[in-house]
Amino acid sequence: MSDARAAAAAIEVRRLSKRFGAVNAVDRLSFDVPIGSVTGFLGPNGAGKTTTLRMVLGLAIPSSGEARVLGEPYRALERPLSRVGAALETTGFHPGRSARAHLEIACLEGGLDRARADAVLSLTGMGEFADMRVRGFSLGMKQRLAFATALLGEPTVLVLDEPANGLDPAGVAWLRGFLRRFAEGGGAVLVSSHLLSEVAEIADRVVVIDRGTLVADDTVDRLVGAGGETVVVRSPDQDRLRSAVETAGGVVLGRPDGALGVKQLSIERVGEVAGAQGLVLHELRRETASLEDAFLALTGTPPPPGGVVPGAPPIRPDVHDEASP
């Protein structure tokens, strides 16, 4: 890793490990989160993502290795709320408090001006719910309140675990734009999410872990580009088509939809091969790799029916539940 990149790192993770008995939840993990970037943090369920985030924030003690935020262990930071904003869960709210009361108490604990409470409520679209008690909040509203709490100190670094969980499509779009502007303004974001399409939209870099170990640390473009282009082709005579394409040097991959995925031949060449054999084609198109494809290949996770990554949170309407305020 270059000295220039390390010097520009907002978060530095070095050979970080965490053991729970005989289980290595995180195993000698190293990566950086550069200033001015959004870094996606991906892995299957149980890969060690949340444990890693908790160690970065000083909420769990590493078995070995270290994590630094803005050059210091989190616990050594002065006025940490003004340096780092974190949202790891949506369950840490007193159900009888209003959104404003929750934020004002956080301001008091962090030595911040209480006026920041109304500022972040407005910023996150929660102003009209400022005096509503948390017990009446939907998951999406709790998510916005957790994010508002993370923004109280106007931090330089954001550490977020599944921040889009429960948001409606408009909320997801707002979050995407906010995180991009935050990074472009000189901030740094480390965001863990199962919504791979959203990570692909907002992240500059992606860190992928599996079973607590690093399997990829690269730009989204390079990770996706490594998958190359696939030609998707379908014929009433799939066996003859497969044989002809393989004879021409193509690598044929089976697909759940019954079509053939062809690597190492251009779409033009696949069409020529089929034409030379007199094969009728019902489908012939290019398909570029996605971040989901790269993730599944890196982690060895089999693609489930419908292409939904296991554990992906549902998109729920961003409205309050039926519980009374």
Short mmCIF file of C-alpha atoms in Angstrom, two decimals:
data_model
loop_
_atom_site.label_atom_id
_atom_site.label_comp_id
_atom_site.label_asym_id
_atom_site.label_seq_id
_atom_site.Cartn_x
_atom_site.Cartn_y
_atom_site.Cartn_z
CA MET A 1 0.00 0.00 0.00
CA SER A 2 1.46 3.37 -0.95
CA ASP A 3 2.53 5.95 1.64
CA ALA A 4 0.39 8.55 -0.16
CA ARG A 5 -2.75 6.48 0.24
CA ALA A 6 -1.99 5.69 3.89
CA ALA A 7 -1.41 9.39 4.63
CA ALA A 8 -4.83 10.19 3.14
CA ALA A 9 -6.62 7.44 5.08
CA ALA A 10 -9.42 8.41 7.43
CA ILE A 11 -9.63 4.86 8.78
CA GLU A 12 -6.68 2.46 8.95
CA VAL A 13 -7.24 -1.20 9.82
CA ARG A 14 -4.04 -3.19 10.37
CA ARG A 15 -3.96 -6.98 10.89
CA LEU A 16 -7.11 -6.73 12.96
CA SER A 17 -8.30 -9.96 14.58
CA LYS A 18 -11.10 -10.87 16.95
CA ARG A 19 -11.57 -14.31 18.46
CA PHE A 20 -14.60 -15.58 20.34
CA GLY A 21 -13.40 -18.78 21.93
CA ALA A 22 -12.25 -21.05 19.12
CA VAL A 23 -13.92 -18.91 16.44
CA ASN A 24 -11.91 -16.34 14.46
CA ALA A 25 -14.63 -13.80 13.68
CA VAL A 26 -12.06 -11.44 12.12
CA ASP A 27 -8.67 -12.72 11.04
CA ARG A 28 -5.69 -10.39 10.35
CA LEU A 29 -7.79 -7.94 8.38
CA SER A 30 -6.14 -4.86 6.82
CA PHE A 31 -7.62 -2.08 4.70
CA ASP A 32 -7.88 1.72 4.47
CA VAL A 33 -10.78 4.12 3.99
CA PRO A 34 -9.41 7.14 2.08
CA ILE A 35 -10.51 10.69 2.81
CA GLY A 36 -12.80 12.00 0.07
CA SER A 37 -14.30 8.61 -0.69
CA VAL A 38 -17.17 6.26 0.01
CA THR A 39 -15.89 2.76 0.79
CA GLY A 40 -18.35 -0.13 0.65
CA PHE A 41 -17.82 -2.89 3.21
CA LEU A 42 -19.30 -6.16 1.97
CA GLY A 43 -19.48 -9.77 3.03
CA PRO A 44 -21.96 -12.61 3.54
CA ASN A 45 -23.93 -12.82 6.77
CA GLY A 46 -21.54 -13.80 9.56
CA ALA A 47 -18.46 -12.64 7.65
CA GLY A 48 -17.34 -10.35 10.49
CA LYS A 49 -18.48 -6.97 9.17
CA THR A 50 -20.29 -5.72 12.27
CA THR A 51 -17.54 -7.03 14.55
CA THR A 52 -15.00 -5.10 12.48
CA LEU A 53 -17.05 -1.89 12.64
CA ARG A 54 -17.40 -2.27 16.41
CA MET A 55 -13.62 -2.60 16.76
CA VAL A 56 -13.06 0.48 14.57
CA LEU A 57 -15.37 2.42 16.92
CA GLY A 58 -13.83 1.11 20.13
CA LEU A 59 -16.94 -0.87 21.07
CA ALA A 60 -15.05 -4.19 20.95
CA ILE A 61 -11.44 -4.88 21.90
CA PRO A 62 -9.33 -6.59 19.19
CA SER A 63 -7.62 -9.85 20.02
CA SER A 64 -4.71 -8.47 18.00
CA GLY A 65 -3.97 -5.74 15.48
CA GLU A 66 -5.36 -2.23 15.57
CA ALA A 67 -7.76 0.22 13.97
CA ARG A 68 -7.16 3.97 13.78
CA VAL A 69 -9.56 6.76 12.92
CA LEU A 70 -8.01 10.04 11.79
CA GLY A 71 -4.67 8.74 13.02
CA GLU A 72 -5.78 7.67 16.51
CA PRO A 73 -7.56 4.75 18.15
CA TYR A 74 -11.19 5.83 18.47
CA ARG A 75 -11.00 5.85 22.26
CA ALA A 76 -8.12 8.34 22.15
CA LEU A 77 -10.02 10.89 20.03
CA GLU A 78 -10.90 14.19 21.66
CA ARG A 79 -14.56 15.15 21.16
CA PRO A 80 -15.19 11.99 19.11
CA LEU A 81 -18.72 13.01 18.02
CA SER A 82 -17.14 15.94 16.17
CA ARG A 83 -14.74 13.60 14.39
CA VAL A 84 -16.73 10.43 13.73
CA GLY A 85 -20.45 9.83 13.21
CA ALA A 86 -21.67 6.25 13.54
CA ALA A 87 -24.97 4.46 13.00
CA LEU A 88 -24.71 0.73 13.70
CA GLU A 89 -28.23 -0.09 14.84
CA THR A 90 -31.73 1.31 15.18
CA THR A 91 -32.57 -0.20 18.58
CA GLY A 92 -30.76 2.20 20.91
CA PHE A 93 -33.67 4.62 21.38
CA HIS A 94 -35.85 5.08 24.46
CA PRO A 95 -39.35 4.41 23.12
CA GLY A 96 -40.92 7.10 25.28
CA ARG A 97 -38.65 9.92 24.13
CA SER A 98 -39.32 12.15 21.19
CA ALA A 99 -36.85 12.40 18.33
CA ARG A 100 -35.85 15.89 19.48
CA ALA A 101 -35.34 14.76 23.08
CA HIS A 102 -33.15 11.85 21.96
CA LEU A 103 -30.96 14.18 19.94
CA GLU A 104 -30.77 16.88 22.61
CA ILE A 105 -29.60 14.30 25.16
CA ALA A 106 -26.94 13.12 22.67
CA CYS A 107 -25.85 16.76 22.26
CA LEU A 108 -25.58 17.16 26.04
CA GLU A 109 -23.52 13.98 26.37
CA GLY A 110 -21.22 14.98 23.51
CA GLY A 111 -20.71 18.62 24.53
CA LEU A 112 -22.57 19.90 21.46
CA ASP A 113 -24.92 22.84 21.01
CA ARG A 114 -28.54 21.68 21.47
CA ALA A 115 -29.47 23.65 18.34
CA ARG A 116 -27.85 20.86 16.34
CA ALA A 117 -30.85 18.64 17.15
CA ASP A 118 -33.26 20.68 15.03
CA ALA A 119 -30.61 21.14 12.34
CA VAL A 120 -30.13 17.42 11.78
CA LEU A 121 -33.86 16.69 12.05
CA SER A 122 -34.40 19.08 9.17
CA LEU A 123 -31.43 17.71 7.23
CA THR A 124 -32.71 14.12 7.42
CA GLY A 125 -36.34 14.97 6.64
CA MET A 126 -37.50 14.27 10.20
CA GLY A 127 -38.52 17.81 11.17
CA GLU A 128 -42.26 17.10 11.15
CA PHE A 129 -41.73 14.13 13.50
CA ALA A 130 -39.50 16.00 15.97
CA ASP A 131 -41.99 15.76 18.85
CA MET A 132 -43.29 12.27 18.08
CA ARG A 133 -42.23 9.53 20.46
CA VAL A 134 -39.94 6.85 19.04
CA ARG A 135 -42.35 4.02 19.87
CA GLY A 136 -44.49 5.20 16.95
CA PHE A 137 -41.63 5.19 14.44
CA SER A 138 -41.31 2.81 11.54
CA LEU A 139 -37.98 1.11 10.81
CA GLY A 140 -37.26 3.73 8.16
CA MET A 141 -37.91 6.59 10.57
CA LYS A 142 -35.66 5.00 13.19
CA GLN A 143 -33.01 4.66 10.49
CA ARG A 144 -33.25 8.38 9.73
CA LEU A 145 -33.04 9.20 13.44
CA ALA A 146 -29.92 7.03 13.81
CA PHE A 147 -28.40 8.85 10.84
CA ALA A 148 -29.38 12.22 12.32
CA THR A 149 -27.60 11.22 15.54
CA ALA A 150 -24.46 10.38 13.55
CA LEU A 151 -24.49 13.85 11.99
CA LEU A 152 -24.86 15.84 15.22
CA GLY A 153 -21.18 16.71 15.60
CA GLU A 154 -20.64 17.59 11.92
CA PRO A 155 -18.07 14.78 11.70
CA THR A 156 -15.38 14.16 9.11
CA VAL A 157 -15.90 10.37 9.08
CA LEU A 158 -19.12 8.36 8.88
CA VAL A 159 -19.33 4.67 9.80
CA LEU A 160 -22.69 3.19 8.81
CA ASP A 161 -24.11 -0.33 9.05
CA GLU A 162 -27.04 -1.00 6.68
CA PRO A 163 -28.09 2.68 6.53
CA ALA A 164 -30.70 2.09 3.80
CA ASN A 165 -32.51 -0.65 5.71
CA GLY A 166 -36.18 0.31 5.94
CA LEU A 167 -35.94 3.44 3.79
CA ASP A 168 -38.40 3.93 0.97
CA PRO A 169 -37.04 4.52 -2.57
CA ALA A 170 -37.05 8.30 -2.11
CA GLY A 171 -35.15 7.90 1.17
CA VAL A 172 -32.58 5.62 -0.46
CA ALA A 173 -32.06 8.15 -3.27
CA TRP A 174 -31.64 10.96 -0.71
CA LEU A 175 -29.12 8.91 1.27
CA ARG A 176 -27.15 8.11 -1.88
CA GLY A 177 -26.89 11.77 -2.82
CA PHE A 178 -26.00 12.86 0.70
CA LEU A 179 -23.15 10.36 1.05
CA ARG A 180 -21.71 11.33 -2.33
CA ARG A 181 -21.78 15.04 -1.42
CA PHE A 182 -20.31 14.28 2.01
CA ALA A 183 -17.33 12.49 0.45
CA GLU A 184 -16.85 15.09 -2.27
CA GLY A 185 -16.73 17.74 0.46
CA GLY A 186 -13.69 16.05 2.03
CA GLY A 187 -15.36 13.50 4.26
CA ALA A 188 -14.89 9.75 4.38
CA VAL A 189 -17.60 7.08 4.56
CA LEU A 190 -17.34 3.40 5.48
CA VAL A 191 -20.70 1.80 4.73
CA SER A 192 -21.73 -1.82 5.19
CA SER A 193 -24.75 -2.91 3.16
CA HIS A 194 -26.45 -5.89 1.55
CA LEU A 195 -27.94 -3.62 -1.12
CA LEU A 196 -25.19 -4.21 -3.66
CA SER A 197 -26.83 -2.13 -6.38
CA GLU A 198 -26.80 0.85 -4.01
CA VAL A 199 -23.17 0.25 -3.04
CA ALA A 200 -22.28 0.16 -6.74
CA GLU A 201 -24.00 3.54 -7.17
CA ILE A 202 -22.31 5.38 -4.29
CA ALA A 203 -18.99 3.67 -3.52
CA ASP A 204 -15.59 4.51 -4.96
CA ARG A 205 -13.94 1.49 -3.40
CA VAL A 206 -15.16 -1.84 -2.06
CA VAL A 207 -13.67 -3.98 0.70
CA VAL A 208 -15.02 -7.54 0.62
CA ILE A 209 -14.48 -9.99 3.48
CA ASP A 210 -15.48 -13.62 3.89
CA ARG A 211 -15.12 -15.66 7.09
CA GLY A 212 -13.33 -12.71 8.65
CA THR A 213 -10.59 -12.45 6.03
CA LEU A 214 -10.01 -9.98 3.22
CA VAL A 215 -10.88 -11.26 -0.26
CA ALA A 216 -10.92 -7.97 -2.22
CA ASP A 217 -9.97 -4.31 -1.77
CA ASP A 218 -10.29 -2.36 -5.00
CA THR A 219 -12.28 0.22 -6.92
CA VAL A 220 -15.81 -0.71 -7.93
CA ASP A 221 -14.90 -0.23 -11.60
CA ARG A 222 -11.98 -2.65 -11.43
CA LEU A 223 -13.89 -5.26 -9.45
CA VAL A 224 -16.84 -5.18 -11.82
CA GLY A 225 -14.62 -4.93 -14.89
CA ALA A 226 -12.75 -8.08 -13.89
CA GLY A 227 -15.91 -10.01 -14.61
CA GLY A 228 -15.78 -8.90 -18.24
CA GLU A 229 -18.63 -9.14 -20.68
CA THR A 230 -20.85 -12.16 -21.20
CA VAL A 231 -22.79 -12.91 -24.37
CA VAL A 232 -26.22 -14.31 -23.51
CA VAL A 233 -27.62 -16.55 -26.24
CA ARG A 234 -30.62 -18.87 -26.48
CA SER A 235 -31.73 -21.30 -29.18
CA PRO A 236 -34.37 -24.03 -29.52
CA ASP A 237 -31.39 -26.35 -30.03
CA GLN A 238 -29.22 -25.52 -27.04
CA ASP A 239 -27.06 -28.64 -27.28
CA ARG A 240 -25.95 -27.90 -30.85
CA LEU A 241 -25.43 -24.25 -29.96
CA ARG A 242 -23.25 -25.13 -26.99
CA SER A 243 -21.16 -27.54 -29.06
CA ALA A 244 -20.66 -25.01 -31.86
CA VAL A 245 -19.68 -22.19 -29.51
CA GLU A 246 -17.22 -24.38 -27.59
CA THR A 247 -15.68 -25.61 -30.84
CA ALA A 248 -15.14 -21.95 -31.80
CA GLY A 249 -13.23 -21.34 -28.55
CA GLY A 250 -15.97 -19.96 -26.35
CA VAL A 251 -16.36 -20.81 -22.68
CA VAL A 252 -20.00 -21.65 -21.99
CA LEU A 253 -21.63 -21.05 -18.63
CA GLY A 254 -25.04 -22.37 -17.68
CA ARG A 255 -27.62 -19.86 -16.45
CA PRO A 256 -30.70 -20.31 -14.23
CA ASP A 257 -32.93 -18.89 -16.99
CA GLY A 258 -31.89 -21.65 -19.42
CA ALA A 259 -29.87 -19.43 -21.75
CA LEU A 260 -26.14 -19.90 -22.32
CA GLY A 261 -23.59 -17.41 -21.09
CA VAL A 262 -20.58 -17.24 -23.40
CA LYS A 263 -17.15 -15.88 -22.46
CA GLN A 264 -14.13 -15.23 -24.71
CA LEU A 265 -16.17 -14.74 -27.87
CA SER A 266 -17.65 -11.44 -29.06
CA ILE A 267 -21.37 -11.13 -29.68
CA GLU A 268 -20.65 -10.83 -33.40
CA ARG A 269 -18.63 -14.05 -33.39
CA VAL A 270 -21.36 -15.95 -31.49
CA GLY A 271 -23.90 -14.81 -34.10
CA GLU A 272 -21.61 -15.92 -36.94
CA VAL A 273 -21.07 -19.34 -35.35
CA ALA A 274 -24.81 -19.85 -34.91
CA GLY A 275 -25.49 -18.69 -38.47
CA ALA A 276 -22.88 -21.07 -39.90
CA GLN A 277 -24.68 -23.97 -38.20
CA GLY A 278 -28.12 -22.80 -39.37
CA LEU A 279 -29.26 -22.35 -35.78
CA VAL A 280 -32.29 -20.25 -34.95
CA LEU A 281 -31.64 -17.80 -32.11
CA HIS A 282 -34.34 -16.56 -29.78
CA GLU A 283 -31.98 -14.32 -27.81
CA LEU A 284 -28.57 -12.74 -28.41
CA ARG A 285 -27.35 -9.89 -26.21
CA ARG A 286 -24.43 -8.53 -24.22
CA GLU A 287 -24.46 -8.62 -20.44
CA THR A 288 -21.91 -6.70 -18.41
CA ALA A 289 -20.84 -7.90 -15.00
CA SER A 290 -22.33 -6.31 -11.89
CA LEU A 291 -21.03 -5.78 -8.37
CA GLU A 292 -23.35 -8.59 -7.29
CA ASP A 293 -21.66 -10.93 -9.80
CA ALA A 294 -18.24 -9.96 -8.45
CA PHE A 295 -19.40 -10.39 -4.84
CA LEU A 296 -20.84 -13.85 -5.46
CA ALA A 297 -17.68 -14.94 -7.28
CA LEU A 298 -15.39 -13.61 -4.55
CA THR A 299 -17.29 -15.10 -1.63
CA GLY A 300 -18.35 -18.34 -3.28
CA THR A 301 -21.97 -17.59 -2.38
CA PRO A 302 -24.32 -19.46 -4.73
CA PRO A 303 -26.78 -17.15 -6.47
CA PRO A 304 -30.21 -17.70 -4.90
CA PRO A 305 -33.49 -17.81 -6.83
CA GLY A 306 -34.38 -14.40 -8.14
CA GLY A 307 -30.85 -13.09 -7.70
CA VAL A 308 -31.44 -11.72 -4.18
CA VAL A 309 -28.41 -11.83 -1.93
CA PRO A 310 -29.11 -13.83 1.25
CA GLY A 311 -29.94 -11.56 4.16
CA ALA A 312 -30.82 -8.58 1.99
CA PRO A 313 -33.15 -6.35 3.97
CA PRO A 314 -36.58 -5.63 2.55
CA ILE A 315 -37.52 -2.20 1.30
CA ARG A 316 -40.35 -1.05 3.52
CA PRO A 317 -42.55 2.01 3.19
CA ASP A 318 -41.07 4.92 5.13
CA VAL A 319 -44.22 5.54 7.22
CA HIS A 320 -44.85 5.12 10.92
CA ASP A 321 -46.36 1.97 12.34
CA GLU A 322 -49.80 1.72 13.82
CA ALA A 323 -48.41 2.11 17.34
CA SER A 324 -49.72 5.17 19.15
CA PRO A 325 -47.28 8.02 19.81
#
